[in-house]
GROMACS .gro file of C-alpha atoms in nm:
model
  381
    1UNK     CA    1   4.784  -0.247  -0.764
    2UNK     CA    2   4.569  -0.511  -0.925
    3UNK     CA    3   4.461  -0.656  -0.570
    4UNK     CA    4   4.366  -0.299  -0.516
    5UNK     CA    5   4.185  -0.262  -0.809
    6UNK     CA    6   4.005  -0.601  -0.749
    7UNK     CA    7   3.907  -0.551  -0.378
    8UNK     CA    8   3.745  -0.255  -0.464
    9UNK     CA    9   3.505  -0.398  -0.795
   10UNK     CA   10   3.478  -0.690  -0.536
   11UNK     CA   11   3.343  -0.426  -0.285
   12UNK     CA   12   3.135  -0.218  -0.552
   13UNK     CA   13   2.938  -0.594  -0.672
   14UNK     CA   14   2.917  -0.640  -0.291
   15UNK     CA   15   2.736  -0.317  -0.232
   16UNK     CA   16   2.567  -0.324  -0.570
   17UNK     CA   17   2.393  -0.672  -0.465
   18UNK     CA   18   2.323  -0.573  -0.113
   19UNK     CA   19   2.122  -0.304  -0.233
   20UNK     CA   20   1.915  -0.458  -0.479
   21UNK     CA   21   1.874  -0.756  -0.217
   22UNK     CA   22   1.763  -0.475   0.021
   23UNK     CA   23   1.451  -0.406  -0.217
   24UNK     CA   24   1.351  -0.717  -0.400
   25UNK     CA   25   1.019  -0.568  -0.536
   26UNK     CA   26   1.253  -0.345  -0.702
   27UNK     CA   27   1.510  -0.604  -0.811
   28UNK     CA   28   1.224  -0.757  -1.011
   29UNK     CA   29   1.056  -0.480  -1.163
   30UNK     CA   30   1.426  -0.333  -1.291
   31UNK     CA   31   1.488  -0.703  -1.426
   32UNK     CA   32   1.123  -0.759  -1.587
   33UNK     CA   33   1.118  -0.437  -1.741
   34UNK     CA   34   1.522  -0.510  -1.861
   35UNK     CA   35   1.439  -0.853  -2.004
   36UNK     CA   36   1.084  -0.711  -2.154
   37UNK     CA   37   1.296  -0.465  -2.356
   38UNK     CA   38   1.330  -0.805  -2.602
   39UNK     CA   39   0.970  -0.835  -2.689
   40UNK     CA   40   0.998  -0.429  -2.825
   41UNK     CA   41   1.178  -0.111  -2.764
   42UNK     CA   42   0.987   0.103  -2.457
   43UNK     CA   43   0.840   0.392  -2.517
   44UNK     CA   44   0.782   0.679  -2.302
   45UNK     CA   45   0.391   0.667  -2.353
   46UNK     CA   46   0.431   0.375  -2.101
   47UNK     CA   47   0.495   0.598  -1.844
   48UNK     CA   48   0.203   0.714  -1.647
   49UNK     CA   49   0.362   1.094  -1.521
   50UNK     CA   50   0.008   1.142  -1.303
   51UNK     CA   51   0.043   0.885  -1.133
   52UNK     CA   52   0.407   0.949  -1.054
   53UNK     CA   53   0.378   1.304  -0.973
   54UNK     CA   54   0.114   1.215  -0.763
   55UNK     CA   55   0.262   0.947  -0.554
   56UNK     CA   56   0.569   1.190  -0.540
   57UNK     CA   57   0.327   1.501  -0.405
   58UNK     CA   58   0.196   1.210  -0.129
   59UNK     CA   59   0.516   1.070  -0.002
   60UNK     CA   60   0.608   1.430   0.057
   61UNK     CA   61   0.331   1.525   0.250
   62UNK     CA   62   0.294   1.228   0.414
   63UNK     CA   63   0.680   1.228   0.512
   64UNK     CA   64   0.624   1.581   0.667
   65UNK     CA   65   0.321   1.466   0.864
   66UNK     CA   66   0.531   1.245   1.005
   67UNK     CA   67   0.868   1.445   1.074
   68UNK     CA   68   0.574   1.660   1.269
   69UNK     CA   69   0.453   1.320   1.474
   70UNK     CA   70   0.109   1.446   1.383
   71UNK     CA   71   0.005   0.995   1.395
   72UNK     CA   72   0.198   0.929   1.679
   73UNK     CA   73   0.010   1.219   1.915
   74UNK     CA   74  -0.288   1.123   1.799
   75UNK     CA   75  -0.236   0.771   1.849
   76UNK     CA   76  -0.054   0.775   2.210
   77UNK     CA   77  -0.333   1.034   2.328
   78UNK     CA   78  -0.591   0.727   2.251
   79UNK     CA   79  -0.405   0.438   2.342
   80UNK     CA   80  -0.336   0.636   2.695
   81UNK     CA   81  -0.711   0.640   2.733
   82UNK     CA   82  -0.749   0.273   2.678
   83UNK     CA   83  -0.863   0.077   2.990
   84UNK     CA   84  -0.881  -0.317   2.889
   85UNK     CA   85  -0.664  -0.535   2.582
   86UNK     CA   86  -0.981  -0.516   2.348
   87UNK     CA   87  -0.985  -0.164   2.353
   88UNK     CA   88  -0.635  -0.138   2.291
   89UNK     CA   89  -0.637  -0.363   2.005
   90UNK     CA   90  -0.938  -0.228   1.874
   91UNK     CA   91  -0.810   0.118   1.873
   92UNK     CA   92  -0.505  -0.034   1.661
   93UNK     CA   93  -0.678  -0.148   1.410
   94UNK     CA   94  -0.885   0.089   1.406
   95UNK     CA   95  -0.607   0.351   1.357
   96UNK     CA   96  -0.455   0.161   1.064
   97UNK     CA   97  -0.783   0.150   0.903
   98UNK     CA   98  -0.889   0.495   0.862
   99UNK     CA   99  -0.552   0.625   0.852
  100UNK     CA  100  -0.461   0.442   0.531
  101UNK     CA  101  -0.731   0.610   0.351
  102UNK     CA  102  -0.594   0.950   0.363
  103UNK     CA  103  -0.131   0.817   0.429
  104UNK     CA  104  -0.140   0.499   0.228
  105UNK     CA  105  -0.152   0.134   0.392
  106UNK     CA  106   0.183   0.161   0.397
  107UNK     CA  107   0.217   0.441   0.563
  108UNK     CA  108  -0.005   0.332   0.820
  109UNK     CA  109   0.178   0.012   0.853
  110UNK     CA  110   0.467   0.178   0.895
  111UNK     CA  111   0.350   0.359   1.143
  112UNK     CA  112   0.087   0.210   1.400
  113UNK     CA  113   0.250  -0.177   1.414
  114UNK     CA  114   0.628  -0.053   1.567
  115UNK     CA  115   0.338   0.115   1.833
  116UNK     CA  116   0.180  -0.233   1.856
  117UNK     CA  117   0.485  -0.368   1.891
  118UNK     CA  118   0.619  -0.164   2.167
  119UNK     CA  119   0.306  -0.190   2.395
  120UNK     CA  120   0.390  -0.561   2.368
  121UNK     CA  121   0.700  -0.512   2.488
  122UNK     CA  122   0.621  -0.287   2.789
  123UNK     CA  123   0.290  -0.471   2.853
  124UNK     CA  124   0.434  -0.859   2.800
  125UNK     CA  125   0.132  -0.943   2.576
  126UNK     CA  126   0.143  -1.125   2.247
  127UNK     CA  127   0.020  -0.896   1.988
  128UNK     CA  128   0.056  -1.115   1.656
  129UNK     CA  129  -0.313  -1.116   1.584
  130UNK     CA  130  -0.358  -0.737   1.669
  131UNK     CA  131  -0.072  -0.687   1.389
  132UNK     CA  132  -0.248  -0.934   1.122
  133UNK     CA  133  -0.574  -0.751   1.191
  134UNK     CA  134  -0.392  -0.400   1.145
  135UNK     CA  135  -0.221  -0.507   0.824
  136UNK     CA  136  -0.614  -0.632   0.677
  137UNK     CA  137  -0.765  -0.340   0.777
  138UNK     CA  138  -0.507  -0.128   0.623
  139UNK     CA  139  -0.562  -0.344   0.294
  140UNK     CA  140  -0.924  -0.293   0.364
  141UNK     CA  141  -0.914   0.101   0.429
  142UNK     CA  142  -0.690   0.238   0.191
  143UNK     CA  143  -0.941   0.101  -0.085
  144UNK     CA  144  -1.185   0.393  -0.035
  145UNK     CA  145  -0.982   0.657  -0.139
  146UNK     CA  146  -0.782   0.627  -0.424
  147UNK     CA  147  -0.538   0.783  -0.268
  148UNK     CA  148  -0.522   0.565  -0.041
  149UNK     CA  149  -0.298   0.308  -0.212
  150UNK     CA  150  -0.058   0.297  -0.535
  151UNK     CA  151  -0.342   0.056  -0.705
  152UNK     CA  152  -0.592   0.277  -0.684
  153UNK     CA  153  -0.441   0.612  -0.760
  154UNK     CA  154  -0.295   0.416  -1.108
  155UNK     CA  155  -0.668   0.291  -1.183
  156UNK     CA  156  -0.839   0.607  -1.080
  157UNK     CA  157  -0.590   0.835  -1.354
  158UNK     CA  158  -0.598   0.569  -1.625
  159UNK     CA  159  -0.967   0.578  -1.630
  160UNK     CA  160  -1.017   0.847  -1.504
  161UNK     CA  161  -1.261   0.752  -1.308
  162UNK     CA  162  -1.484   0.971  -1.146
  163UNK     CA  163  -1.513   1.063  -0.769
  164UNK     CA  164  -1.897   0.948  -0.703
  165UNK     CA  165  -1.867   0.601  -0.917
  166UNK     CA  166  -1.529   0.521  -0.755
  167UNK     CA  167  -1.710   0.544  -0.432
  168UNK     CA  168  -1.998   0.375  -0.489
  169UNK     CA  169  -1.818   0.137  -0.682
  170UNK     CA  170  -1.567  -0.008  -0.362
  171UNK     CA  171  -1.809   0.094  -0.052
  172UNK     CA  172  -2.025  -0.252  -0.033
  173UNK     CA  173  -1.681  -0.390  -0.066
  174UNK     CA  174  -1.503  -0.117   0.238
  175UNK     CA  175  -1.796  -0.189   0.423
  176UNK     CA  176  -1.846  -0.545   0.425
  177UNK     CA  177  -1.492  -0.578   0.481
  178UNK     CA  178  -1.506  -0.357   0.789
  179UNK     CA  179  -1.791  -0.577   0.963
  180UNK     CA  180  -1.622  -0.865   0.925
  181UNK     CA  181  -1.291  -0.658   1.127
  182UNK     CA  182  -1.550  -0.550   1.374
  183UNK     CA  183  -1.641  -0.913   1.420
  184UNK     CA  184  -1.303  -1.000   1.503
  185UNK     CA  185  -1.248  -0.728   1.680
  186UNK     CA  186  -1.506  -0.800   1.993
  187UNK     CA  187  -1.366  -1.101   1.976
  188UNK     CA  188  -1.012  -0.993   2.111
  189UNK     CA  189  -0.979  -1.078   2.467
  190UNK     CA  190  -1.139  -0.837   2.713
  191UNK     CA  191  -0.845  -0.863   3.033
  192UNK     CA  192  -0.779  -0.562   3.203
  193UNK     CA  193  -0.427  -0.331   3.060
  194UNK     CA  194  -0.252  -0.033   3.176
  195UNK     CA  195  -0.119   0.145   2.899
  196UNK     CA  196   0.074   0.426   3.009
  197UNK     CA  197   0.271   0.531   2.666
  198UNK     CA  198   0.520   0.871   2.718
  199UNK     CA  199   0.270   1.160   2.521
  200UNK     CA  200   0.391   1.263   2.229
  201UNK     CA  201   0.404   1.642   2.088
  202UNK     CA  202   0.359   1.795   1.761
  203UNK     CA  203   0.692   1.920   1.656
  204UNK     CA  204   0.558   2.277   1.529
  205UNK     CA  205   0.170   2.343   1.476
  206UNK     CA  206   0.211   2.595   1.282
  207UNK     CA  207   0.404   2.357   0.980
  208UNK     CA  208   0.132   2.115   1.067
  209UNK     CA  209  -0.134   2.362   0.953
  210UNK     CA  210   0.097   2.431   0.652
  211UNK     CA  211   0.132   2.063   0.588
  212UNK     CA  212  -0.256   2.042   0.620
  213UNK     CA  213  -0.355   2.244   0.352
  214UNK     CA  214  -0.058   2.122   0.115
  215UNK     CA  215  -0.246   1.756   0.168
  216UNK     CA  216  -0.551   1.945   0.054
  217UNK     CA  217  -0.400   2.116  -0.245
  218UNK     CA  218  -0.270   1.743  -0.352
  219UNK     CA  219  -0.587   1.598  -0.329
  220UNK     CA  220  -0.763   1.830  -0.494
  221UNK     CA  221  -0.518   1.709  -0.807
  222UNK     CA  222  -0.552   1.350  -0.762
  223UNK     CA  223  -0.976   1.452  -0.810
  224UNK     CA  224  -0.830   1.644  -1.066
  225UNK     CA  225  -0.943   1.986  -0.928
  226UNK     CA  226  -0.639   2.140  -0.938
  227UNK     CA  227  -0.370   2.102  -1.197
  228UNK     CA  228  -0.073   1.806  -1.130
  229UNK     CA  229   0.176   2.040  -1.218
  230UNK     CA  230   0.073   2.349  -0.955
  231UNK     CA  231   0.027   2.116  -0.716
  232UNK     CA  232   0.391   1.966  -0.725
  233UNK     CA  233   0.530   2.292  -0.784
  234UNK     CA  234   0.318   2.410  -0.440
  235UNK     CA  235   0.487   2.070  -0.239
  236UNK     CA  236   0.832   2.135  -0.364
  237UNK     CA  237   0.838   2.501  -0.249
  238UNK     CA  238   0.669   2.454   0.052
  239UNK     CA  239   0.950   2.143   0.131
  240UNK     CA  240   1.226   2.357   0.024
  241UNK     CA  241   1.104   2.670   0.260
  242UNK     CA  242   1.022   2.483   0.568
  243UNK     CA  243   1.235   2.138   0.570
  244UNK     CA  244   1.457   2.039   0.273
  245UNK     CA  245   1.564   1.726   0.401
  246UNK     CA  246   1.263   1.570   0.329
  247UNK     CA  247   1.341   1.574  -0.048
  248UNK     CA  248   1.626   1.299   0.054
  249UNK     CA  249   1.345   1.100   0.239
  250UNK     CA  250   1.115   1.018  -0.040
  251UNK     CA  251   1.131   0.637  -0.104
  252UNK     CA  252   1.264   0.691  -0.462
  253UNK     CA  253   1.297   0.322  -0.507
  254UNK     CA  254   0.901   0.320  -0.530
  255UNK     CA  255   0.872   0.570  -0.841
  256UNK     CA  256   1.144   0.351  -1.022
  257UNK     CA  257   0.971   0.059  -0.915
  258UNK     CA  258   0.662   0.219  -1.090
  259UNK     CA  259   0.842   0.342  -1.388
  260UNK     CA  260   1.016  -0.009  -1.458
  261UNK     CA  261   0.626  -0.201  -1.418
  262UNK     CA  262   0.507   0.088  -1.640
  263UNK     CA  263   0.780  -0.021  -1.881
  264UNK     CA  264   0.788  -0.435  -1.817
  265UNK     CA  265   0.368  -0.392  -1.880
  266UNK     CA  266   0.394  -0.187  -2.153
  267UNK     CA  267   0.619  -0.414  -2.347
  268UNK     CA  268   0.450  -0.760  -2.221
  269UNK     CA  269   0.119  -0.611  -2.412
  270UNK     CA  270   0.275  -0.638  -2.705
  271UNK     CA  271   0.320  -0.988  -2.639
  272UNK     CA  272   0.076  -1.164  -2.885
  273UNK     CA  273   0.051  -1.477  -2.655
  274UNK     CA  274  -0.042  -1.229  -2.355
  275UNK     CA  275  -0.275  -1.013  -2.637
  276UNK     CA  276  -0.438  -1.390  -2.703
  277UNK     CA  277  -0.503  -1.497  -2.392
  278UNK     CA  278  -0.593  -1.152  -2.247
  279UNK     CA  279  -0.869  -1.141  -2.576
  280UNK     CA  280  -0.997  -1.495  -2.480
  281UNK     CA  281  -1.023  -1.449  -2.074
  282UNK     CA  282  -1.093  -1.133  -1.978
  283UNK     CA  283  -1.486  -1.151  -2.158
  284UNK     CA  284  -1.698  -1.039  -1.896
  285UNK     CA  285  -1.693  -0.841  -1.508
  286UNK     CA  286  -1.635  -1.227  -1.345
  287UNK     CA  287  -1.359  -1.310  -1.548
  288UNK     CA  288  -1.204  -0.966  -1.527
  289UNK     CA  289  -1.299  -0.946  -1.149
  290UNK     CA  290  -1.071  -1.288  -1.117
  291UNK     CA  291  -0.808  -1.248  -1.343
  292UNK     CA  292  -0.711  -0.942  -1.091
  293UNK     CA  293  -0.732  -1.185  -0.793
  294UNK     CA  294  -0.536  -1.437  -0.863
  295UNK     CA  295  -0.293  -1.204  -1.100
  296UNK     CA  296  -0.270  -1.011  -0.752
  297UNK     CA  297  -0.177  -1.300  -0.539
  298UNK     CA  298   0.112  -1.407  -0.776
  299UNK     CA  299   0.297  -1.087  -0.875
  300UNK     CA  300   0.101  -0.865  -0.588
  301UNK     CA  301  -0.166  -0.592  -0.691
  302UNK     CA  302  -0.036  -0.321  -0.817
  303UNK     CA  303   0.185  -0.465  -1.090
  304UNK     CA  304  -0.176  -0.624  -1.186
  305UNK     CA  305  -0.396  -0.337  -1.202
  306UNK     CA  306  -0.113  -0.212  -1.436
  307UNK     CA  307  -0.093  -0.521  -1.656
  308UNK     CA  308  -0.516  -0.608  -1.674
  309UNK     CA  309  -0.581  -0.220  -1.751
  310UNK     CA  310  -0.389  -0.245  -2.130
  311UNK     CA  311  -0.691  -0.547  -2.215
  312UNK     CA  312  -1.025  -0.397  -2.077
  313UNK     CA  313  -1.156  -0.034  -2.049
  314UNK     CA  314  -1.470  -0.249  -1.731
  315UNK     CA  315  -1.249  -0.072  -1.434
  316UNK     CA  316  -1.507  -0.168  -1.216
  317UNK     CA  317  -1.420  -0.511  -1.130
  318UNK     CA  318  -1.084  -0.457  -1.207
  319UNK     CA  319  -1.065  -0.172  -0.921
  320UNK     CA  320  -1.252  -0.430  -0.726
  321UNK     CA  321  -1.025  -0.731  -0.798
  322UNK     CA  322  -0.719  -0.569  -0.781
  323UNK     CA  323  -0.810  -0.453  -0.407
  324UNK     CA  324  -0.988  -0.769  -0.281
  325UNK     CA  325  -0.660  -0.936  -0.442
  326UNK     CA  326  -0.435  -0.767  -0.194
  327UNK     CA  327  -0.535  -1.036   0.061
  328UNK     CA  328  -0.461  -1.359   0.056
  329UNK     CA  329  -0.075  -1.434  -0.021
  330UNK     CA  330   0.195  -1.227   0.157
  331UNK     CA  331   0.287  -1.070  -0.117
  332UNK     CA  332  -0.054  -1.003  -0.253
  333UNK     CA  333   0.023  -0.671  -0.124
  334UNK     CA  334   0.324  -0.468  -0.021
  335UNK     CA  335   0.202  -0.339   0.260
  336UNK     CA  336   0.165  -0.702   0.384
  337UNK     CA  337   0.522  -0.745   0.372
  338UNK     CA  338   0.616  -0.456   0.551
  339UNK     CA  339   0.374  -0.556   0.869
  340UNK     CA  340   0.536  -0.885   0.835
  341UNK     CA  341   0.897  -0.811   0.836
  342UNK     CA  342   0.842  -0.526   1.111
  343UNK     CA  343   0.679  -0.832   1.329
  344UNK     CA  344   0.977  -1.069   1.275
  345UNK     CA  345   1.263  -0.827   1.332
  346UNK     CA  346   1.074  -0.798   1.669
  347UNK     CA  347   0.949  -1.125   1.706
  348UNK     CA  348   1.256  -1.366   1.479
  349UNK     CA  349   1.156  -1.702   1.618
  350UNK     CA  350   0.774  -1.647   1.516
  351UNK     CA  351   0.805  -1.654   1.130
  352UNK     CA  352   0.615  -1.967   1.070
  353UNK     CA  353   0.324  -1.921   1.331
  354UNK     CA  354   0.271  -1.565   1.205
  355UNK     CA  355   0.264  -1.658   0.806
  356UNK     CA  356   0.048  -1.965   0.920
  357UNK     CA  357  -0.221  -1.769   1.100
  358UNK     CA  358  -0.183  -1.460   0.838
  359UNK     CA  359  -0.245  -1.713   0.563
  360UNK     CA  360  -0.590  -1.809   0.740
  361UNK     CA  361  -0.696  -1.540   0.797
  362UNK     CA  362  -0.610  -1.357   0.500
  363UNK     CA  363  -0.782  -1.644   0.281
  364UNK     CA  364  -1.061  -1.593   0.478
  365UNK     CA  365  -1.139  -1.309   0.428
  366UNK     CA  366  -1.034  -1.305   0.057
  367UNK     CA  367  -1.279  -1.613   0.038
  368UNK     CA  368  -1.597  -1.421   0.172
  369UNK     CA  369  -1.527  -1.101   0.023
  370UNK     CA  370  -1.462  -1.238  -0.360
  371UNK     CA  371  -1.751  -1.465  -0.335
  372UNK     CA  372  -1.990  -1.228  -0.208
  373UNK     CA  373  -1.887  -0.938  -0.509
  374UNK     CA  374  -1.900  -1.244  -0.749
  375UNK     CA  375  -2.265  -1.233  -0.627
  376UNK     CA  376  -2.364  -0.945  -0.731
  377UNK     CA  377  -2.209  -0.988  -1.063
  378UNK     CA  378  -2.447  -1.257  -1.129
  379UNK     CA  379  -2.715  -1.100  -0.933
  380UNK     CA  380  -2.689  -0.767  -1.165
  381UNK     CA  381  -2.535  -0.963  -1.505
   0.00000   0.00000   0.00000
């Protein structure tokens, strides 16, 4: 009876470690926010419910979109199309960028680079650059919306920021960043491809259309048109009519990865060493602008934007910082690490060449990006 009794904890720490092993960003937010709880009690001000509800309305919508293989038609229908390597890497990338403006750089992550992937495959071509260059422009993309990833959304409600100076604010950035793909991009070699991909069909129109204007309707309440709380009532009824099972396909783990940074930041900034040194260092837009950098390539973007926002109301460069920041290290951003372990599980003896080359080019483009915004801060200081 006791052996019983024992296999079966032994089984339930077993499982219990596998999963948090499975998510590690999680694992560290849960224990950060845990061991932050000494500093001070939480509180549930902490909790940013916009930001939640709205990330929660997305991965709905998003999830539904895909379920309908809305991405994938549109993507095999251009890839078919494609006559030479270039243009089939170019479309790629090109894919991932736009895309992650409206589905997250996650999202498009998740879904353009297994489609990379495969057209190595069938095509025997290496595509590790293609996949890099997808997973910067994703970075890149998804900074023009805020939608477009969890960083952004977070800054855009705590500020609330408003539509026209968001825009103007991270398009010399978008745009700048996007040359410098395009540059790459006609370098890609130019050999002749067949791509001849099975077409793909959207799984009903009609929910498609339905889908289309639920995106709308969430939107409009991330621009805070439209109430938070209509809008999640109008995504939950429309999921519940026309597929429930997508309410078990949310990636919960992300909300109570949010809830536990909301929690670990909201107790470290009661810290008076992290008060001082916040007080003494973020002074001016440079200092601010990178703070959010190099906070970003240490314990990745979003966890930064959360922590920088309690110490300056200058969102500017911190909404610039915060998004430059997501290149450079792997785990400057999480959508990096998805791209990355997608590539090895396909590709498990090219680890070190593909963190090498990331690296480079990642730096690279961190380098010239940073540098250039730090620029204009002088040029307009």
């Amino acid at each position: 009876m006791k052996e019983t009794i024992l296999i079966q904890q032994k089984n339930k720490l077993a499982f219990l470690f596998d999963f948090l092993k499975k998510d590690l960003v999680f694992t560290i937010s849960l224990v950060l926010a845990v061991l932050s709880c000494a500093i001070q009690p939480p509180k549930l001000e902490y909790i940013n419910f916009h930001v939640l509800i709205c990330l929660f309305n997305l991965m709905l919508a998003i999830k539904a979109f895909e379920e309908l293989k809305v991405l994938d038609k549109l993507a095999i229908s251009l890839l078919n199309k494609c006559k030479n390597r270039k243009s089939v890497s170019s479309i790629l990338i090109l894919l991932c960028f736009f895309s992650s403006m409206i589905v997250t750089n996650d999202v498009a992550l998740l879904t353009f680079v297994p489609l990379t992937l495969l057209i190595s495959k069938k095509t025997n071509l290496p595509m590790m650059e293609t996949v890099i260059l997808q997973t910067i422009a994703a970075n890149i993309g998804s900074s023009l919306t805020p939608m477009g990833n969890p960083q952004n959304l977070f800054l855009y409600s705590y500020f609330g920021i408003k539509p026209l100076s968001f825009f103007t604010t991270v398009a010399f950035m978008a745009i700048l960043g996007f040359s410098s793909l395009y540059f790459l991009i006609r370098r890609q070699n130019g050999s002749k491809l067949n791509v001849d991909l099975e077409p793909v069909r959207v799984v009903n129109g009609k929910k498609t259309a339905v889908w289309g204007v639920v995106l709308a309707i969430i939107i409009a309440s991330i621009f805070g048109i439209l109430n938070d709380e209509i809008a999640l009532i109008v995504t939950l009824l429309i999921a519940l009519l026309l597929n429930k099972e997508l309410l078990l396909k949310v990636d919960y783990l992300l909300l109570l990865t949010f809830i536990c940074f909301f929690i670990f930041i909201g107790n470290l900034s009661h810290a008076a060493a992290v008060q001082t040194f916040a007080n003494t260092s973020l002074k001016n837009p440079a200092s601010i602008f990178f703070s959010s950098i190099l906070f970003s390539q240490i314990i990745s973007n979003v966890p930064a934007s959360i922590l920088l926002s309690h110490f300056t109301n200058d969102w500017k460069p911190l909404l610039l910082g915060v998004n430059i920041g997501g290149l450079g290290t792997l785990i400057a951003s999480l959508a990096s690490v998805i791209s990355y372990k997608l590539y090895i599980q396909a590709n498990p003896s090219e680890g070190k060449p593909y963190l090498t080359k990331f690296t480079i080019y990642n730096f690279s483009f961190l380098f010239f990006l940073a540098l250039l915004q730090y620029a204009i801060f002088k040029f307009f200081s």
